[in-house]
CSV table of C-alpha atoms in Angstrom, one decimal:
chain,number,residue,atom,x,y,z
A,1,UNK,CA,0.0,0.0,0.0
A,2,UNK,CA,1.2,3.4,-0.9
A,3,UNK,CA,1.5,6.6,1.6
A,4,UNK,CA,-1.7,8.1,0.2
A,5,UNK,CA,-4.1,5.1,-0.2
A,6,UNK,CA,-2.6,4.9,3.8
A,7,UNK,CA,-3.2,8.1,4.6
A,8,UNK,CA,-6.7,8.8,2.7
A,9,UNK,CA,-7.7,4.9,4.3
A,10,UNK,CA,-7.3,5.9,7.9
A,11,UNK,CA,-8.6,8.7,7.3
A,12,UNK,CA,-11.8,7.4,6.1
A,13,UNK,CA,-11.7,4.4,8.7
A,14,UNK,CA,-12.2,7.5,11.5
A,15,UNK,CA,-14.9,8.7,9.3
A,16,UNK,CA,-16.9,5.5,9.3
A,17,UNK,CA,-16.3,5.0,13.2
A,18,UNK,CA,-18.5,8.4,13.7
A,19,UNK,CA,-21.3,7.2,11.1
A,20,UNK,CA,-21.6,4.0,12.8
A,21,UNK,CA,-22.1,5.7,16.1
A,22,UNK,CA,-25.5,6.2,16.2
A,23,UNK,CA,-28.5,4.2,14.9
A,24,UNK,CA,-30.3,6.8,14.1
A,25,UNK,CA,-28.7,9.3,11.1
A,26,UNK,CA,-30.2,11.9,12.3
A,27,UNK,CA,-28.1,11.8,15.7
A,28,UNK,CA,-25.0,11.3,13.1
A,29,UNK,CA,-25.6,15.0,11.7
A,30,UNK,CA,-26.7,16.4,15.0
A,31,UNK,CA,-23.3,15.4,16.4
A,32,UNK,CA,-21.2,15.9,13.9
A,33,UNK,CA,-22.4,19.6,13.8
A,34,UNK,CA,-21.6,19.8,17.5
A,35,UNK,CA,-18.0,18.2,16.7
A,36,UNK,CA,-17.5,20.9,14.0
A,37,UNK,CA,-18.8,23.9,16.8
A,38,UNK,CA,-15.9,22.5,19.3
A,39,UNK,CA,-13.2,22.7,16.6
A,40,UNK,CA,-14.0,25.8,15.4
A,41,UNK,CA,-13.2,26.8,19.2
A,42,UNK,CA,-10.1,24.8,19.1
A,43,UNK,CA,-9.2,26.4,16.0
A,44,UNK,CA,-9.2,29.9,17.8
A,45,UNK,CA,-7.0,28.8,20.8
A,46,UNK,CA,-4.8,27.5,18.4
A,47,UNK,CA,-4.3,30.9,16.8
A,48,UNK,CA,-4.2,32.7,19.9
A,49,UNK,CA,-1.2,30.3,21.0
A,50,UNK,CA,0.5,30.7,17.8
A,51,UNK,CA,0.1,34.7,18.2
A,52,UNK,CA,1.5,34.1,22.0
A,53,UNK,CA,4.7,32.4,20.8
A,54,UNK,CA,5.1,34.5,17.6
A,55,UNK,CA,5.8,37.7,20.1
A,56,UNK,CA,7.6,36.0,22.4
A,57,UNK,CA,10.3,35.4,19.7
A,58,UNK,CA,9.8,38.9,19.0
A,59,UNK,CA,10.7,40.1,21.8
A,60,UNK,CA,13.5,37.9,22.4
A,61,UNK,CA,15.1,38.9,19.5
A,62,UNK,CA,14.2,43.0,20.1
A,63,UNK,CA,16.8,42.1,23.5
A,64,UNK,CA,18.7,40.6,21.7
A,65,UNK,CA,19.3,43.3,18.9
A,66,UNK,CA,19.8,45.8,21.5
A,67,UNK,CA,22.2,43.6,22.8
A,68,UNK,CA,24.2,43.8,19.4
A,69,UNK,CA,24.3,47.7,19.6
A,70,UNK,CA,26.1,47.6,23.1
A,71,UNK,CA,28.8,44.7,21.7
A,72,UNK,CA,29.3,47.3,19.0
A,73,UNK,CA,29.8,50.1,21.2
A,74,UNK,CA,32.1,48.4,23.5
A,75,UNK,CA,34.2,47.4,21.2
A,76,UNK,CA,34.7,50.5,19.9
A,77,UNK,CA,35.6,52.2,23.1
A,78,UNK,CA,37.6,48.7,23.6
A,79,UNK,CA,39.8,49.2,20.6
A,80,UNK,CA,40.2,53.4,21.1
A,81,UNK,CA,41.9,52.4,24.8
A,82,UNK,CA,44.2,49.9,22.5
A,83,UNK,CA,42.4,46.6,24.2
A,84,UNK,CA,42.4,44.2,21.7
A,85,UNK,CA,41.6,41.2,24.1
A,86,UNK,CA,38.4,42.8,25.0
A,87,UNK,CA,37.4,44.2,21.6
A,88,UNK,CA,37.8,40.5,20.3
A,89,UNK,CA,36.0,39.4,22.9
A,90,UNK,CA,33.3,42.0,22.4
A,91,UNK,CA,32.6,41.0,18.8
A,92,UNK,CA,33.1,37.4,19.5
A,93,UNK,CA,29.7,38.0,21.8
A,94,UNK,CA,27.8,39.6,19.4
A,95,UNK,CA,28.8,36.9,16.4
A,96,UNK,CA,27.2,34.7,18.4
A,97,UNK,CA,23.8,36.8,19.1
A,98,UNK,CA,23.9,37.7,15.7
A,99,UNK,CA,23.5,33.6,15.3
A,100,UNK,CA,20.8,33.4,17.4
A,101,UNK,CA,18.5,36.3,15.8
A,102,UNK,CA,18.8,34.4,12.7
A,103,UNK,CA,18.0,31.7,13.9
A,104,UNK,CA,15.1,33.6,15.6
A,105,UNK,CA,14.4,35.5,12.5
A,106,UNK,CA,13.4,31.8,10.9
A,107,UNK,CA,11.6,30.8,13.6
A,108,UNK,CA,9.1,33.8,13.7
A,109,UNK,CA,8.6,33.8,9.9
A,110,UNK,CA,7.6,29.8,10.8
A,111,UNK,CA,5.2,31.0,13.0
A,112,UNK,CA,3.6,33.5,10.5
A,113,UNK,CA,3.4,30.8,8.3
A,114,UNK,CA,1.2,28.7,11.0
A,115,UNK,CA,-0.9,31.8,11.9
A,116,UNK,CA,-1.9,32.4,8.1
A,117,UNK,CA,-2.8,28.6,7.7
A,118,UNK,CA,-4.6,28.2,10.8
A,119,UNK,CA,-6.5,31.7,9.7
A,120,UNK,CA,-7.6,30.5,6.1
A,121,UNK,CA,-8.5,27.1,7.7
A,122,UNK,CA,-10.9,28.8,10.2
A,123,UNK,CA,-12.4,30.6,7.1
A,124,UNK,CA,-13.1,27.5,4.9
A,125,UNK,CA,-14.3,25.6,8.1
A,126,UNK,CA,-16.5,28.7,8.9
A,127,UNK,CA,-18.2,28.4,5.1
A,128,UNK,CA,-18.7,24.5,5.4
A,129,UNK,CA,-20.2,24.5,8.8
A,130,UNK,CA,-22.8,26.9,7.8
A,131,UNK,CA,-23.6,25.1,4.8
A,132,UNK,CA,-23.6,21.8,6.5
A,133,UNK,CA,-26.1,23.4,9.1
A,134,UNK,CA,-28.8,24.4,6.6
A,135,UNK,CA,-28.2,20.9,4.5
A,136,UNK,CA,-28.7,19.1,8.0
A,137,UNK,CA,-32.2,20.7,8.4
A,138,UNK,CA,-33.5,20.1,5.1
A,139,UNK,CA,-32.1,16.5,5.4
A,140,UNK,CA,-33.7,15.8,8.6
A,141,UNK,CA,-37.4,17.2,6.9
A,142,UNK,CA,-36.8,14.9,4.3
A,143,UNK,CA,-36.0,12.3,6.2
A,144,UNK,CA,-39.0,9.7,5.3
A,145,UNK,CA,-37.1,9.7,1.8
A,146,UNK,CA,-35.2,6.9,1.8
A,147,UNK,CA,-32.0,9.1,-0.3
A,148,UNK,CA,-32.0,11.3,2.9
A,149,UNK,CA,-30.2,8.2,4.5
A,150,UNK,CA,-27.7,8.6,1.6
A,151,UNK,CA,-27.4,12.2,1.6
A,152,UNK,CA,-26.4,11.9,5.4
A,153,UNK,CA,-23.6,9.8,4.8
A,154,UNK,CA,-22.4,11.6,1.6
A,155,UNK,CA,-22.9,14.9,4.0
A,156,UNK,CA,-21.2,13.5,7.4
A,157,UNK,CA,-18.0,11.5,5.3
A,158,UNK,CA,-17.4,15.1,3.5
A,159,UNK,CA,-17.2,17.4,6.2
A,160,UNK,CA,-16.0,14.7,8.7
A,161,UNK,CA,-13.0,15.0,6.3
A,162,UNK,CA,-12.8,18.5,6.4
A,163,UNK,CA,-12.9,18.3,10.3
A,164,UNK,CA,-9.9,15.7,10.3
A,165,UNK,CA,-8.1,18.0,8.4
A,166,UNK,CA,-8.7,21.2,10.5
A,167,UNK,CA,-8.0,18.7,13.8
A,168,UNK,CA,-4.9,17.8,12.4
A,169,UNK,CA,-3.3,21.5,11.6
A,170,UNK,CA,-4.8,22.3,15.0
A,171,UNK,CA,-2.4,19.5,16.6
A,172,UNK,CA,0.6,20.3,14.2
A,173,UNK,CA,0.7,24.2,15.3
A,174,UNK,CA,0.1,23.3,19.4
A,175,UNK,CA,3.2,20.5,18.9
A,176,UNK,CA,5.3,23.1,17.1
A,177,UNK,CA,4.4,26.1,19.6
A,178,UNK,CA,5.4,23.8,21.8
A,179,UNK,CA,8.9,23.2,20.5
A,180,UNK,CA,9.0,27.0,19.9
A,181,UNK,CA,8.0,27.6,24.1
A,182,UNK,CA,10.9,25.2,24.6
A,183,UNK,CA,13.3,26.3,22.4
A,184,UNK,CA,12.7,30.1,24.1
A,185,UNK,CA,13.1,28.9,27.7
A,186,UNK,CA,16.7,27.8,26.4
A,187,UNK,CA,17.3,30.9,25.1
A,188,UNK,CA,16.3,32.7,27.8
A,189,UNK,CA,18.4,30.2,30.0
A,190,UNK,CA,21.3,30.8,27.6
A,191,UNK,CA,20.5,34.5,28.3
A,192,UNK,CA,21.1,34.1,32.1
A,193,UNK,CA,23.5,31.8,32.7
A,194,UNK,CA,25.9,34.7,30.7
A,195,UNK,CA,27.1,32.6,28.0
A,196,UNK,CA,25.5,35.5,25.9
A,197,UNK,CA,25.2,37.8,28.4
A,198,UNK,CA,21.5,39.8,28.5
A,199,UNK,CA,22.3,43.6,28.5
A,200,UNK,CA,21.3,45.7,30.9
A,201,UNK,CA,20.7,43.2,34.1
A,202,UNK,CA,23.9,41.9,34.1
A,203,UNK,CA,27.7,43.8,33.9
A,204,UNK,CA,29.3,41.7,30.8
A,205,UNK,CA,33.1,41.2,31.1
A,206,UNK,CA,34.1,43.6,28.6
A,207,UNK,CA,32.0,46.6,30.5
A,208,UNK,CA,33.7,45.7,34.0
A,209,UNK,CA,36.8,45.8,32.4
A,210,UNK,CA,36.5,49.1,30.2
A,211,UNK,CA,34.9,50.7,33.5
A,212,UNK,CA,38.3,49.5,35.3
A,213,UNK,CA,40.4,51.1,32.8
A,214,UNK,CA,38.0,54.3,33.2
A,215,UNK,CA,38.2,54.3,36.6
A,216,UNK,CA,41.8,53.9,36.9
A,217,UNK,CA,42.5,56.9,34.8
A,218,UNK,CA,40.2,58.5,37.2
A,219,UNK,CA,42.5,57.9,40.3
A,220,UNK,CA,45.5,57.9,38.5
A,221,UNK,CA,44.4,61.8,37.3
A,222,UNK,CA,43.1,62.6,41.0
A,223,UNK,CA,46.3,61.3,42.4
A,224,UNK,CA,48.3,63.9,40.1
A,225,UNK,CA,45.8,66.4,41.4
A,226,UNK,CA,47.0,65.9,45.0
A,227,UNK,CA,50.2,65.6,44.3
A,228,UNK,CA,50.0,68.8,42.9
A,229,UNK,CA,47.7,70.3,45.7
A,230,UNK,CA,50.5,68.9,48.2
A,231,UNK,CA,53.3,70.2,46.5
A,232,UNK,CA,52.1,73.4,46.9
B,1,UNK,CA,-11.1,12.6,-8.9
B,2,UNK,CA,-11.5,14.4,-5.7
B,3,UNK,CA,-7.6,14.9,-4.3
B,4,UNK,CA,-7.3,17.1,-1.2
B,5,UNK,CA,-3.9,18.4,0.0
B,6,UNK,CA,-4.5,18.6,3.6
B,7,UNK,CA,-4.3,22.2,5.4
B,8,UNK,CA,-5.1,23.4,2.1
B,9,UNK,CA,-7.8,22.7,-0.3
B,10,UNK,CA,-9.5,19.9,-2.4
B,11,UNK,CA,-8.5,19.9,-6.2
B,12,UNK,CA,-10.9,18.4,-8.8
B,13,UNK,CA,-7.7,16.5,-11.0
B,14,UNK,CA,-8.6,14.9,-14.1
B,15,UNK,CA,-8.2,10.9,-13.2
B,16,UNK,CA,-5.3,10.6,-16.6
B,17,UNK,CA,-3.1,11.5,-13.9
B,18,UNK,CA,-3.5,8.5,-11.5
B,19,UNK,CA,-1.2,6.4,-13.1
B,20,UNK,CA,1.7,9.1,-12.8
B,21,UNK,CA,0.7,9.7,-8.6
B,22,UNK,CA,0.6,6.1,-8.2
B,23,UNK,CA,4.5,6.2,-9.8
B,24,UNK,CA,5.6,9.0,-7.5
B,25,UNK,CA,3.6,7.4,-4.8
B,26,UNK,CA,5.5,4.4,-5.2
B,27,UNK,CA,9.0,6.2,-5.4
B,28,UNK,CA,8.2,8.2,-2.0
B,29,UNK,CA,7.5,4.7,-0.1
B,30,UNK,CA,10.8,3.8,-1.2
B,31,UNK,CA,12.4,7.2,-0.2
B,32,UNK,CA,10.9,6.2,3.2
B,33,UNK,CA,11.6,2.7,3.4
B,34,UNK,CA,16.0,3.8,2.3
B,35,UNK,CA,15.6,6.8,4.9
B,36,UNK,CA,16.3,9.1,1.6
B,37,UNK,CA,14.7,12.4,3.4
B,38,UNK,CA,16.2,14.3,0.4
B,39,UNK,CA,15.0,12.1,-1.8
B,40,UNK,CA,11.3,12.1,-0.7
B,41,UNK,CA,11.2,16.2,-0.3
B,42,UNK,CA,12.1,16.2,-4.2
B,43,UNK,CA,9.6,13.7,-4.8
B,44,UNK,CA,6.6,15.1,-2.8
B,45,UNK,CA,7.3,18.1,-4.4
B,46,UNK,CA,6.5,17.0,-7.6
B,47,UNK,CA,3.2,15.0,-6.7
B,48,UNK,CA,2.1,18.6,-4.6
B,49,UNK,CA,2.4,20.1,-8.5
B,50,UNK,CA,0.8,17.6,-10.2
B,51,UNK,CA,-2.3,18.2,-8.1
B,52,UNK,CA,-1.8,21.9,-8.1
B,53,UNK,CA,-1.2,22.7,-12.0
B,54,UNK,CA,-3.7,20.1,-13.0
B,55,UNK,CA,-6.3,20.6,-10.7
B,56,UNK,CA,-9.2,23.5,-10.3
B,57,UNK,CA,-9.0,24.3,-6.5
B,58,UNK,CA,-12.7,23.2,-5.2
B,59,UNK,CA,-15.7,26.0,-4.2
B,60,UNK,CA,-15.7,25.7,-0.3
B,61,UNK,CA,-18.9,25.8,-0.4
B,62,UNK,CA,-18.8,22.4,-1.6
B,63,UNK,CA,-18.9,20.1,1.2
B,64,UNK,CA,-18.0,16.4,-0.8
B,65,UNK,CA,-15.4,13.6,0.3
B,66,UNK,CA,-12.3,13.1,-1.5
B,67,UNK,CA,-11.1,10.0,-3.4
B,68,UNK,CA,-7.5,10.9,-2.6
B,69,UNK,CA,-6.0,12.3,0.9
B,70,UNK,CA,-2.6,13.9,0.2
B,71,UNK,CA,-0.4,15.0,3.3
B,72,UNK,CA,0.6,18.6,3.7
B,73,UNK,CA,2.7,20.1,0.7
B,74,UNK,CA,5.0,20.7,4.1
B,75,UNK,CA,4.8,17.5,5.3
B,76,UNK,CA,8.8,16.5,6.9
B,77,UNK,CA,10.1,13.1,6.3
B,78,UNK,CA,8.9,12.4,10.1
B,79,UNK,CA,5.6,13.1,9.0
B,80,UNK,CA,5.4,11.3,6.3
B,81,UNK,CA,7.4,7.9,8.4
B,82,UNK,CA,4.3,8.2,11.2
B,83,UNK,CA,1.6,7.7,8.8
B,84,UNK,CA,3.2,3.8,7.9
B,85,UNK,CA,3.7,2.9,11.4
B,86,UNK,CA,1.4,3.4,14.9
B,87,UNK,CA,-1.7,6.0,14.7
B,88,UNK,CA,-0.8,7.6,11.4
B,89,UNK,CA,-0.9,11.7,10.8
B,90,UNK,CA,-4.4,12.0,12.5
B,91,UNK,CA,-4.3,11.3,16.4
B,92,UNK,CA,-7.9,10.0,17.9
């Protein structure tokens, strides 16, 4: 058997397990409809998680480009007091935060990417569940007719279909937001433990050491000034 | 013939091109079974435009069942491995 005869079969399997569930057709639509009302809510959370982690990113890598700036800076003011070592070290830092925003960069576009499939979904789901709500009526008044039986199934196996399909994207952007959450705790983990230093909270190595040479000048020019003062 | 391309759309393909999906069908299980992940991208590439060019994307307003399920034109090779062994793509 091939990978779409597989696929499309157990697809169609699930489809049959939810027309066999009720004796009655009738229940078949009324449930169905209900199944397709609960995804259409699940659809939602899984737009507004995929929204959640999409800023998160952002705002990892906004830190992170600020972070950049400072490297820069420092290793200017590192290379005009004739420190090398420190510039080096400097740019070293902000190679490898320069790394990580692409890598961020990638990740945020992926998450657009969900957020727009996720969005068009919700609208073709929107259009079928209001169809299949006025076809359900009119199939339950007919139902005496012996094609209404028919018409059920044809009705349940298309949008049950359509409902796999939704469940499915729903499950593939919750297990990659997922990844994305865990991904972003690293970072932020990476962030703390210093190996790229975060900005701002935390004194980097090349700052102590620039504020050392800064602050030795100070004394060393104070220490003239006294001299002076006691010479006098 | 009915194909849909999951997360997408269904396509109404004209069914001269069965024989051809069936071939690149067959080369993908292959790809899987030899672990070629390069191999099966290039592959399910192609079948993804032989539904797309050839097809009319379906009014969805149309609610009708397909006669072919296709994965996701981003479907990874992990993807595609799950649906030949345990639960398959679709959980529950």
């Amino acid at each position: 058997m091939g990978l779409l005869s597989r696929l499309t079969a157990t697809i169609k399997a699930k489809i049959s397990k939810l027309l066999d569930m009720f004796e009655d057709p009738r229940e078949t639509l009324d449930y169905s409809y209900k199944r397709q009302l609960e995804l259409q809510q699940e659809i939602k959370k899984g737009i507004a998680n995929v929204v959640t982690s999409k800023k998160r990113l952002e705002h990892q890598k906004t830190k992170l480009e600020s972070s950049v700036n400072s490297l820069n800076e420092q290793a200017r003011e590192a290379v005009a007091v004739n420190r090398d070592d420190l510039a080096t070290l400097a740019l070293e830092r902000k190679k490898q935060m320069m790394n990580q925003i692409e890598a961020l960069s990638t990740q945020i576009q992926d998450m657009k990417l969900e957020q727009d499939r996720l969005m068009d979904m919700d609208k073709r789901l929107a259009t079928k569940v209001e169809i299949f709500r006025s076809q359900k009526e009119t199939i339950k008044a007919q139902y005496s007719a012996a094609e209404a039986k028919v018409r059920i199934t044809e009705a349940t196996a298309g949008i049950g279909e359509e409902m796999a399909d939704v469940g499915f994207a729903v499950q593939r952007a919750m297990d990659k937001t997922e990844e994305m959450q865990a991904r972003s705790e690293a970072l932020d983990e990476l962030i703390e433990q210093g190996v790229i230093q975060e900005f701002g909270t935390d004194k980097t190595r090349v700052e102590m050491e620039l504020e050392k040479i800064k602050d030795e000048a100070d004394i060393k020019r104070e220490l003239e000034i006294m001299k002076q003062e006691v010479k006098r | 013939m009915i194909i849909r391309i999951l997360n997408e759309n269904q396509y109404i393909v004209p069914s001269l091109y069965l024989d051809e999906i069936n071939e690149i069908d067959n080369e993908i299980v292959r790809c899987i079974a030899k672990s070629d992940s390069e191999g099966f991208k290039k592959k399910y590439a192609e079948l993804v435009e032989i539904v797309r060019s050839n097809g009319i994307p379906m009014d969805p307003a149309t609610i009708k069942e397909s006669d072919l399920i296709i994965p996701p034109a981003d479907v990874t090779f992990e993807e595609a491995r799950n649906i030949f062994i345990g639960e398959g793509l679709i959980p529950g």
